[in-house]
Amino acid sequence: MTIKKEKSSFSALLKIPFHILQGALVGLGAVLPGISGGVLSVIFGIYKPLMELLANPVRNFKTHVPRLLPYILGYVIGFVEIAHLLSFVLKKYPDPSICLFIGLIAGMLPSLWKESGLHGRTKRSFVSMFTAMIIVFSLLISLNALSVTIRPGFVWYVFCGFCLALSIIAPGMSFSTLLMPLGLYTPFVEGIGSLSPEVLIPGGIGGVATIIFLSRAVNSLFDTCYSEAFHGIVGIIIAATIMITPFDALTVFTNSGLINIFFLAAGVFTAGLMDKLT
């Protein structure tokens, strides 16, 4: 009996680095455009216990935290380190980076479309998708037409934290898709990468508040209206992706245009490859 317990304990210890790696991949998915941290957490089998912990942290603390701790540690490592790398890449190579991100988003759309139809599609599903698209298009086109410039600050970083938490709660939602058209993605990622309190504090407030007040509601929405909710997410992603596409940077008659097209294609290929692997 003692030998079996020792083997079991040793096996559990061996799994910890693997769980940390999985958590780091979820953190990567939370930051990297086109990849959803929520979807990866579903794939790794930690979405349900994570939502149970977020919905009832006091009741589930003792049972869920020990199991999820390696994942949480890995998430923090992956999230911060990838954000640090992205902040450098976005500054150094802005157009190729954006094109790569758009390719990642576009490459994940077939997978998201398939997932959105797991419980069937109805007229309400398509109404939800097109309504979400129209709202996003209207908002972003209005901001451009009125030449409204969003200056990142405390309130907007709270909003960034809201989007980040929403991308964890709602599988398929990528917070970068919401922030890129508003010009908030780069400063938010740079702030995280440099561990700036001006970004981390409001972002943390927005994220924690979202988890406390919306985790149960979002879970309930997916339980009762899965198809409509997921099609709404697909609509948001399609509209936001079209709005952030730098069409001028994709001109094939220039060397920089060819480079940008290459990174766009590389993003689509990488997303498709990741989809097949998962």
mmCIF file of N, CA and C in Angstrom, residues 189-254:
data_model
loop_
_atom_site.group_PDB
_atom_site.id
_atom_site.type_symbol
_atom_site.label_atom_id
_atom_site.label_comp_id
_atom_site.label_asym_id
_atom_site.label_seq_id
_atom_site.Cartn_x
_atom_site.Cartn_y
_atom_site.Cartn_z
ATOM 1 N N VAL A 189 -0.716 45.482 -24.075
ATOM 2 C CA VAL A 189 0.291 44.413 -24.087
ATOM 3 C C VAL A 189 1.642 44.941 -23.633
ATOM 4 N N GLU A 190 2.000 46.145 -24.084
ATOM 5 C CA GLU A 190 3.272 46.745 -23.659
ATOM 6 C C GLU A 190 3.292 46.962 -22.143
ATOM 7 N N GLY A 191 2.164 47.406 -21.598
ATOM 8 C CA GLY A 191 2.076 47.629 -20.154
ATOM 9 C C GLY A 191 2.215 46.340 -19.364
ATOM 10 N N ILE A 192 1.611 45.267 -19.876
ATOM 11 C CA ILE A 192 1.723 43.966 -19.202
ATOM 12 C C ILE A 192 3.156 43.460 -19.281
ATOM 13 N N GLY A 193 3.759 43.574 -20.470
ATOM 14 C CA GLY A 193 5.121 43.091 -20.663
ATOM 15 C C GLY A 193 6.133 43.797 -19.788
ATOM 16 N N SER A 194 5.897 45.094 -19.527
ATOM 17 C CA SER A 194 6.815 45.865 -18.683
ATOM 18 C C SER A 194 6.374 45.909 -17.222
ATOM 19 N N LEU A 195 5.284 45.160 -16.910
ATOM 20 C CA LEU A 195 4.727 45.100 -15.550
ATOM 21 C C LEU A 195 4.422 46.507 -15.013
ATOM 22 N N SER A 196 3.824 47.326 -15.866
ATOM 23 C CA SER A 196 3.496 48.699 -15.497
ATOM 24 C C SER A 196 2.277 48.734 -14.563
ATOM 25 N N PRO A 197 2.395 49.330 -13.373
ATOM 26 C CA PRO A 197 1.245 49.416 -12.461
ATOM 27 C C PRO A 197 0.086 50.208 -13.059
ATOM 28 N N GLU A 198 0.399 51.202 -13.920
ATOM 29 C CA GLU A 198 -0.652 52.003 -14.547
ATOM 30 C C GLU A 198 -1.562 51.165 -15.435
ATOM 31 N N VAL A 199 -1.049 50.016 -15.897
ATOM 32 C CA VAL A 199 -1.835 49.106 -16.734
ATOM 33 C C VAL A 199 -2.353 47.927 -15.916
ATOM 34 N N LEU A 200 -1.493 47.345 -15.089
ATOM 35 C CA LEU A 200 -1.856 46.133 -14.349
ATOM 36 C C LEU A 200 -2.968 46.375 -13.335
ATOM 37 N N ILE A 201 -2.940 47.518 -12.637
ATOM 38 C CA ILE A 201 -3.955 47.769 -11.600
ATOM 39 C C ILE A 201 -5.356 47.935 -12.198
ATOM 40 N N PRO A 202 -5.564 48.856 -13.167
ATOM 41 C CA PRO A 202 -6.913 48.961 -13.744
ATOM 42 C C PRO A 202 -7.316 47.714 -14.516
ATOM 43 N N GLY A 203 -6.332 47.083 -15.220
ATOM 44 C CA GLY A 203 -6.642 45.854 -15.934
ATOM 45 C C GLY A 203 -7.077 44.754 -14.980
ATOM 46 N N GLY A 204 -6.395 44.662 -13.826
ATOM 47 C CA GLY A 204 -6.778 43.681 -12.806
ATOM 48 C C GLY A 204 -8.151 43.948 -12.239
ATOM 49 N N ILE A 205 -8.464 45.223 -12.007
ATOM 50 C CA ILE A 205 -9.792 45.592 -11.491
ATOM 51 C C ILE A 205 -10.877 45.166 -12.472
ATOM 52 N N GLY A 206 -10.663 45.483 -13.759
ATOM 53 C CA GLY A 206 -11.647 45.110 -14.775
ATOM 54 C C GLY A 206 -11.808 43.611 -14.898
ATOM 55 N N GLY A 207 -10.689 42.886 -14.847
ATOM 56 C CA GLY A 207 -10.744 41.436 -14.979
ATOM 57 C C GLY A 207 -11.429 40.763 -13.807
ATOM 58 N N VAL A 208 -11.069 41.172 -12.583
ATOM 59 C CA VAL A 208 -11.662 40.572 -11.378
ATOM 60 C C VAL A 208 -13.145 40.887 -11.292
ATOM 61 N N ALA A 209 -13.508 42.132 -11.583
ATOM 62 C CA ALA A 209 -14.924 42.524 -11.529
ATOM 63 C C ALA A 209 -15.749 41.727 -12.538
ATOM 64 N N THR A 210 -15.183 41.515 -13.720
ATOM 65 C CA THR A 210 -15.883 40.743 -14.759
ATOM 66 C C THR A 210 -16.094 39.310 -14.310
ATOM 67 N N ILE A 211 -15.055 38.717 -13.739
ATOM 68 C CA ILE A 211 -15.151 37.328 -13.281
ATOM 69 C C ILE A 211 -16.185 37.197 -12.166
ATOM 70 N N ILE A 212 -16.197 38.157 -11.235
ATOM 71 C CA ILE A 212 -17.119 38.091 -10.101
ATOM 72 C C ILE A 212 -18.571 38.237 -10.553
ATOM 73 N N PHE A 213 -18.813 39.204 -11.440
ATOM 74 C CA PHE A 213 -20.196 39.549 -11.773
ATOM 75 C C PHE A 213 -20.729 38.847 -13.022
ATOM 76 N N LEU A 214 -19.844 38.369 -13.907
ATOM 77 C CA LEU A 214 -20.338 37.831 -15.168
ATOM 78 C C LEU A 214 -20.088 36.341 -15.375
ATOM 79 N N SER A 215 -19.222 35.716 -14.552
ATOM 80 C CA SER A 215 -18.880 34.311 -14.813
ATOM 81 C C SER A 215 -20.107 33.412 -14.798
ATOM 82 N N ARG A 216 -20.962 33.572 -13.792
ATOM 83 C CA ARG A 216 -22.179 32.745 -13.727
ATOM 84 C C ARG A 216 -23.116 33.057 -14.872
ATOM 85 N N ALA A 217 -23.263 34.351 -15.195
ATOM 86 C CA ALA A 217 -24.186 34.755 -16.258
ATOM 87 C C ALA A 217 -23.743 34.212 -17.614
ATOM 88 N N VAL A 218 -22.431 34.308 -17.902
ATOM 89 C CA VAL A 218 -21.921 33.824 -19.185
ATOM 90 C C VAL A 218 -22.050 32.309 -19.276
ATOM 91 N N ASN A 219 -21.741 31.612 -18.188
ATOM 92 C CA ASN A 219 -21.899 30.155 -18.187
ATOM 93 C C ASN A 219 -23.344 29.758 -18.415
ATOM 94 N N SER A 220 -24.250 30.474 -17.758
ATOM 95 C CA SER A 220 -25.676 30.207 -17.925
ATOM 96 C C SER A 220 -26.116 30.475 -19.359
ATOM 97 N N LEU A 221 -25.575 31.563 -19.955
ATOM 98 C CA LEU A 221 -25.920 31.898 -21.338
ATOM 99 C C LEU A 221 -25.481 30.799 -22.291
ATOM 100 N N PHE A 222 -24.274 30.279 -22.097
ATOM 101 C CA PHE A 222 -23.794 29.209 -22.972
ATOM 102 C C PHE A 222 -24.558 27.908 -22.737
ATOM 103 N N ASP A 223 -25.016 27.685 -21.510
ATOM 104 C CA ASP A 223 -25.782 26.473 -21.220
ATOM 105 C C ASP A 223 -27.158 26.509 -21.869
ATOM 106 N N THR A 224 -27.781 27.693 -21.873
ATOM 107 C CA THR A 224 -29.158 27.807 -22.363
ATOM 108 C C THR A 224 -29.255 28.261 -23.819
ATOM 109 N N CYS A 225 -28.307 29.075 -24.276
ATOM 110 C CA CYS A 225 -28.357 29.621 -25.643
ATOM 111 C C CYS A 225 -26.996 29.463 -26.316
ATOM 112 N N TYR A 226 -26.486 28.256 -26.342
ATOM 113 C CA TYR A 226 -25.122 28.025 -26.834
ATOM 114 C C TYR A 226 -24.943 28.532 -28.261
ATOM 115 N N SER A 227 -25.829 28.116 -29.151
ATOM 116 C CA SER A 227 -25.676 28.453 -30.566
ATOM 117 C C SER A 227 -25.734 29.959 -30.799
ATOM 118 N N GLU A 228 -26.716 30.622 -30.182
ATOM 119 C CA GLU A 228 -26.863 32.067 -30.365
ATOM 120 C C GLU A 228 -25.655 32.823 -29.806
ATOM 121 N N ALA A 229 -25.182 32.402 -28.619
ATOM 122 C CA ALA A 229 -24.044 33.072 -27.989
ATOM 123 C C ALA A 229 -22.779 32.897 -28.821
ATOM 124 N N PHE A 230 -22.529 31.670 -29.282
ATOM 125 C CA PHE A 230 -21.301 31.408 -30.024
ATOM 126 C C PHE A 230 -21.332 32.077 -31.396
ATOM 127 N N HIS A 231 -22.492 32.099 -32.052
ATOM 128 C CA HIS A 231 -22.593 32.781 -33.341
ATOM 129 C C HIS A 231 -22.403 34.286 -33.176
ATOM 130 N N GLY A 232 -22.829 34.827 -32.041
ATOM 131 C CA GLY A 232 -22.582 36.243 -31.754
ATOM 132 C C GLY A 232 -21.097 36.528 -31.659
ATOM 133 N N ILE A 233 -20.344 35.621 -31.013
ATOM 134 C CA ILE A 233 -18.892 35.761 -30.914
ATOM 135 C C ILE A 233 -18.249 35.708 -32.300
ATOM 136 N N VAL A 234 -18.704 34.781 -33.132
ATOM 137 C CA VAL A 234 -18.170 34.673 -34.493
ATOM 138 C C VAL A 234 -18.414 35.971 -35.262
ATOM 139 N N GLY A 235 -19.603 36.551 -35.106
ATOM 140 C CA GLY A 235 -19.924 37.812 -35.773
ATOM 141 C C GLY A 235 -19.010 38.943 -35.335
ATOM 142 N N ILE A 236 -18.740 39.014 -34.030
ATOM 143 C CA ILE A 236 -17.827 40.044 -33.500
ATOM 144 C C ILE A 236 -16.432 39.876 -34.091
ATOM 145 N N ILE A 237 -15.949 38.641 -34.133
ATOM 146 C CA ILE A 237 -14.596 38.373 -34.622
ATOM 147 C C ILE A 237 -14.469 38.717 -36.105
ATOM 148 N N ILE A 238 -15.467 38.349 -36.911
ATOM 149 C CA ILE A 238 -15.417 38.643 -38.348
ATOM 150 C C ILE A 238 -15.375 40.147 -38.590
ATOM 151 N N ALA A 239 -16.285 40.883 -37.951
ATOM 152 C CA ALA A 239 -16.358 42.329 -38.161
ATOM 153 C C ALA A 239 -15.085 43.032 -37.687
ATOM 154 N N ALA A 240 -14.608 42.670 -36.503
ATOM 155 C CA ALA A 240 -13.417 43.322 -35.950
ATOM 156 C C ALA A 240 -12.180 43.013 -36.790
ATOM 157 N N THR A 241 -12.097 41.782 -37.318
ATOM 158 C CA THR A 241 -10.941 41.402 -38.138
ATOM 159 C C THR A 241 -10.910 42.193 -39.438
ATOM 160 N N ILE A 242 -12.061 42.351 -40.063
ATOM 161 C CA ILE A 242 -12.127 43.141 -41.302
ATOM 162 C C ILE A 242 -11.695 44.577 -41.039
ATOM 163 N N MET A 243 -12.100 45.118 -39.893
ATOM 164 C CA MET A 243 -11.811 46.521 -39.588
ATOM 165 C C MET A 243 -10.333 46.769 -39.281
ATOM 166 N N ILE A 244 -9.615 45.754 -38.808
ATOM 167 C CA ILE A 244 -8.200 45.980 -38.472
ATOM 168 C C ILE A 244 -7.268 45.590 -39.615
ATOM 169 N N THR A 245 -7.806 45.045 -40.709
ATOM 170 C CA THR A 245 -6.963 44.615 -41.815
ATOM 171 C C THR A 245 -6.333 45.826 -42.513
ATOM 172 N N PRO A 246 -4.996 45.917 -42.546
ATOM 173 C CA PRO A 246 -4.326 47.055 -43.212
ATOM 174 C C PRO A 246 -4.199 46.797 -44.715
ATOM 175 N N PHE A 247 -5.267 47.073 -45.460
ATOM 176 C CA PHE A 247 -5.278 46.747 -46.887
ATOM 177 C C PHE A 247 -4.152 47.459 -47.648
ATOM 178 N N ASP A 248 -3.811 48.671 -47.242
ATOM 179 C CA ASP A 248 -2.720 49.402 -47.902
ATOM 180 C C ASP A 248 -1.385 48.679 -47.748
ATOM 181 N N ALA A 249 -1.218 47.997 -46.607
ATOM 182 C CA ALA A 249 0.046 47.308 -46.345
ATOM 183 C C ALA A 249 0.158 45.980 -47.087
ATOM 184 N N LEU A 250 -0.934 45.575 -47.776
ATOM 185 C CA LEU A 250 -0.945 44.293 -48.476
ATOM 186 C C LEU A 250 -0.789 44.457 -49.982
ATOM 187 N N THR A 251 -0.345 45.629 -50.434
ATOM 188 C CA THR A 251 -0.146 45.875 -51.854
ATOM 189 C C THR A 251 0.961 44.960 -52.386
ATOM 190 N N VAL A 252 0.622 44.175 -53.413
ATOM 191 C CA VAL A 252 1.558 43.156 -53.905
ATOM 192 C C VAL A 252 2.682 43.742 -54.743
ATOM 193 N N PHE A 253 2.577 45.030 -55.098
ATOM 194 C CA PHE A 253 3.579 45.623 -55.986
ATOM 195 C C PHE A 253 4.783 46.171 -55.228
ATOM 196 N N THR A 254 4.830 45.975 -53.934
ATOM 197 C CA THR A 254 5.971 46.448 -53.145
ATOM 198 C C THR A 254 6.570 45.287 -52.367
#
